[in-house]
Amino acid sequence: MKIHDVQLNGGLPETISLAVIQLKSPFDDELEKGWQLGKCSLFIGDDTAEGYVARLKKLDATLKWIRASLSPVHIILLPEYCFLKEDNPFDPEGRGTFKNLKDYSAECGTIVVGNYYSQEKRQSISFVIIPPGFVGENGGAEEPREYLMPKMTVTAEEDDFANPPFEKLDTSDIAYRFWWTPGENDSAYFQVLTCKDYLYFTSVGPLRKYPDMIDIDHPGIILAPLCTPEMQTFESRATAMLRDVPSVGTDGALVTVFANATSIPGQHGPIITGRSQVVSPIDLRTCIKPVIERNVEGVIWAKIN
């Protein structure tokens, strides 16, 4: 597996302002599950169209609030299955959520990280949208750049009778790490690991098998879009990474940021536990932790040095 390193030429300061959005789980009244040719597929049905449109309006309102109330925000993180890639017919303006996020990134100068479900590929795909001027010589392109990273471990929503879990790991090389220089002689990075990919690549065996997947020699931020009922395992692993995998030769650490969906009262689908949070060295010293509990939607605003 090859990791593609992307150098950011500007835009990120030494202290990063980060907004984490926790939305309700889509697996109740927004996305339906079916089977096509032996593989699971998610879609918007007649019974869920109204709920999905309400979801898009809520996301749009949240992004506008962040822009008006928390500016500047350097990175926004959205949960897994945040929206359907092919949702143009349900967008009031007919443009689609992904296009709207790219426009938002360009207008605000904000990096947008999240995850959508692609009906065409029948897969959970995470994305990083980089604003104009961040990548390339002389300020880079005038349009936002998008980097797509399909989830590499298989869950029920990407289940395929013909392909067992983890089979894609040896063939996929779609992974990116984004570097910037917060100080005169410093370097730091962020990368995205989607849900089960985070648990897989931070376990001992895969760390040895794929040593380049996570750079433990430099301070960094792992951004993890989730839609999971089991947050305790993720929290324990992130804390262990802080204790057991310090950044060698630096004063930094490997910070993990989780954006999970959440079930809310009245939902009947799978129980998703919320608890979006930032796991940083402060967790090892105090009881203060930025976290959104289950059953509520909301935003975490954190600054990471």
Short mmCIF file of C-alpha atoms in Angstrom, two decimals, residues 16-155:
data_model
loop_
_atom_site.label_atom_id
_atom_site.label_comp_id
_atom_site.label_asym_id
_atom_site.label_seq_id
_atom_site.Cartn_x
_atom_site.Cartn_y
_atom_site.Cartn_z
CA ILE A 16 -5.70 24.89 14.10
CA SER A 17 -9.35 25.71 14.69
CA LEU A 18 -11.43 22.56 14.17
CA ALA A 19 -15.21 22.05 14.05
CA VAL A 20 -16.62 18.53 14.49
CA ILE A 21 -20.26 18.04 13.49
CA GLN A 22 -22.34 15.25 15.06
CA LEU A 23 -25.53 14.46 13.11
CA LYS A 24 -28.18 11.86 13.73
CA SER A 25 -27.80 8.41 12.22
CA PRO A 26 -29.20 8.22 8.67
CA PHE A 27 -30.27 4.58 9.08
CA ASP A 28 -33.85 5.12 10.14
CA ASP A 29 -35.76 7.72 8.15
CA GLU A 30 -33.23 8.94 5.58
CA LEU A 31 -31.36 6.04 3.95
CA GLU A 32 -32.75 2.57 3.22
CA LYS A 33 -30.81 -0.64 2.72
CA GLY A 34 -31.33 -3.15 -0.08
CA TRP A 35 -29.45 -5.78 -2.08
CA GLN A 36 -28.36 -5.72 -5.72
CA LEU A 37 -26.43 -8.57 -7.34
CA GLY A 38 -25.29 -9.92 -4.01
CA LYS A 39 -24.08 -6.62 -2.62
CA CYS A 40 -25.64 -4.23 -0.13
CA SER A 41 -26.77 -0.86 -1.42
CA LEU A 42 -28.12 2.26 0.29
CA PHE A 43 -30.76 4.45 -1.33
CA ILE A 44 -33.36 7.14 -0.66
CA GLY A 45 -36.86 5.70 -0.94
CA ASP A 46 -40.31 7.24 -1.13
CA ASP A 47 -40.71 6.83 2.63
CA THR A 48 -37.37 8.46 3.46
CA ALA A 49 -37.12 11.31 0.93
CA GLU A 50 -38.68 13.85 3.29
CA GLY A 51 -36.31 12.93 6.10
CA TYR A 52 -33.31 13.14 3.79
CA VAL A 53 -34.25 16.61 2.55
CA ALA A 54 -34.59 17.71 6.18
CA ARG A 55 -31.08 16.35 6.80
CA LEU A 56 -29.62 18.44 3.99
CA LYS A 57 -31.31 21.59 5.32
CA LYS A 58 -29.95 20.91 8.80
CA LEU A 59 -26.42 20.40 7.48
CA ASP A 60 -26.63 23.60 5.46
CA ALA A 61 -27.88 25.56 8.48
CA THR A 62 -25.08 24.14 10.64
CA LEU A 63 -22.38 25.10 8.15
CA LYS A 64 -23.80 28.63 7.89
CA TRP A 65 -23.82 28.90 11.69
CA ILE A 66 -20.18 27.76 11.88
CA ARG A 67 -19.23 30.36 9.29
CA ALA A 68 -21.04 33.14 11.11
CA SER A 69 -20.22 32.21 14.71
CA LEU A 70 -16.88 30.37 14.83
CA SER A 71 -14.88 31.92 12.02
CA PRO A 72 -12.13 31.28 11.27
CA VAL A 73 -12.44 27.49 11.21
CA HIS A 74 -9.59 25.75 9.41
CA ILE A 75 -10.99 22.19 9.28
CA ILE A 76 -14.56 20.85 9.46
CA LEU A 77 -15.09 17.13 10.11
CA LEU A 78 -18.35 15.34 9.22
CA PRO A 79 -19.45 11.80 10.24
CA GLU A 80 -19.53 8.68 8.08
CA TYR A 81 -22.52 8.26 5.71
CA CYS A 82 -23.16 11.97 6.11
CA PHE A 83 -24.94 12.12 2.76
CA LEU A 84 -25.52 10.27 -0.49
CA LYS A 85 -23.10 11.22 -3.27
CA GLU A 86 -25.84 11.12 -5.91
CA ASP A 87 -28.33 13.32 -4.07
CA ASN A 88 -28.78 16.08 -6.67
CA PRO A 89 -32.56 15.45 -7.03
CA PHE A 90 -33.01 16.06 -3.29
CA ASP A 91 -30.97 19.25 -3.08
CA PRO A 92 -33.29 22.29 -3.26
CA GLU A 93 -30.90 23.89 -5.78
CA GLY A 94 -30.24 20.64 -7.66
CA ARG A 95 -26.47 20.91 -7.23
CA GLY A 96 -25.85 18.07 -4.77
CA THR A 97 -24.30 18.15 -1.31
CA PHE A 98 -20.75 17.41 -2.44
CA LYS A 99 -20.74 20.32 -4.88
CA ASN A 100 -22.16 22.58 -2.17
CA LEU A 101 -19.37 21.54 0.21
CA LYS A 102 -16.75 22.37 -2.42
CA ASP A 103 -18.25 25.82 -2.86
CA TYR A 104 -18.34 26.29 0.92
CA SER A 105 -14.66 25.32 1.14
CA ALA A 106 -13.70 27.83 -1.54
CA GLU A 107 -15.75 30.67 -0.06
CA CYS A 108 -14.59 30.16 3.53
CA GLY A 109 -11.04 28.93 2.94
CA THR A 110 -11.91 25.88 5.05
CA ILE A 111 -10.75 22.29 4.61
CA VAL A 112 -13.82 20.04 4.67
CA VAL A 113 -13.36 16.38 5.65
CA GLY A 114 -16.16 13.84 5.73
CA ASN A 115 -17.70 10.74 4.21
CA TYR A 116 -20.47 9.95 1.77
CA TYR A 117 -22.05 6.80 0.41
CA SER A 118 -21.67 6.26 -3.34
CA GLN A 119 -24.53 4.38 -4.95
CA GLU A 120 -22.49 3.95 -8.12
CA LYS A 121 -19.60 2.27 -6.30
CA ARG A 122 -21.77 0.96 -3.44
CA GLN A 123 -19.12 2.03 -0.99
CA SER A 124 -18.36 4.35 1.89
CA ILE A 125 -15.93 6.98 0.59
CA SER A 126 -14.18 9.61 2.68
CA PHE A 127 -13.08 12.88 1.16
CA VAL A 128 -10.84 15.85 1.83
CA ILE A 129 -11.73 19.12 0.08
CA ILE A 130 -8.80 21.55 0.00
CA PRO A 131 -9.55 25.24 -0.72
CA PRO A 132 -7.86 27.08 -3.59
CA GLY A 133 -4.33 28.27 -2.86
CA PHE A 134 -3.38 25.48 -0.46
CA VAL A 135 -1.74 23.03 -2.90
CA GLY A 136 0.64 23.59 -5.80
CA GLU A 137 3.10 26.25 -6.86
CA ASN A 138 2.18 29.94 -6.91
CA GLY A 139 -0.96 29.39 -4.86
CA GLY A 140 -2.21 26.34 -6.74
CA ALA A 141 -5.46 25.89 -8.62
CA GLU A 142 -8.32 28.36 -8.51
CA GLU A 143 -10.82 25.59 -7.74
CA PRO A 144 -10.92 23.40 -4.61
CA ARG A 145 -9.11 20.09 -4.88
CA GLU A 146 -10.80 16.89 -3.81
CA TYR A 147 -9.08 13.75 -2.52
CA LEU A 148 -11.21 10.60 -2.28
CA MET A 149 -10.40 7.63 -0.03
CA PRO A 150 -12.70 4.58 -0.17
CA LYS A 151 -13.01 2.75 3.13
CA MET A 152 -10.69 -0.23 2.96
CA THR A 153 -12.34 -2.53 5.50
CA VAL A 154 -15.76 -3.96 4.76
CA THR A 155 -18.76 -3.42 7.04
#
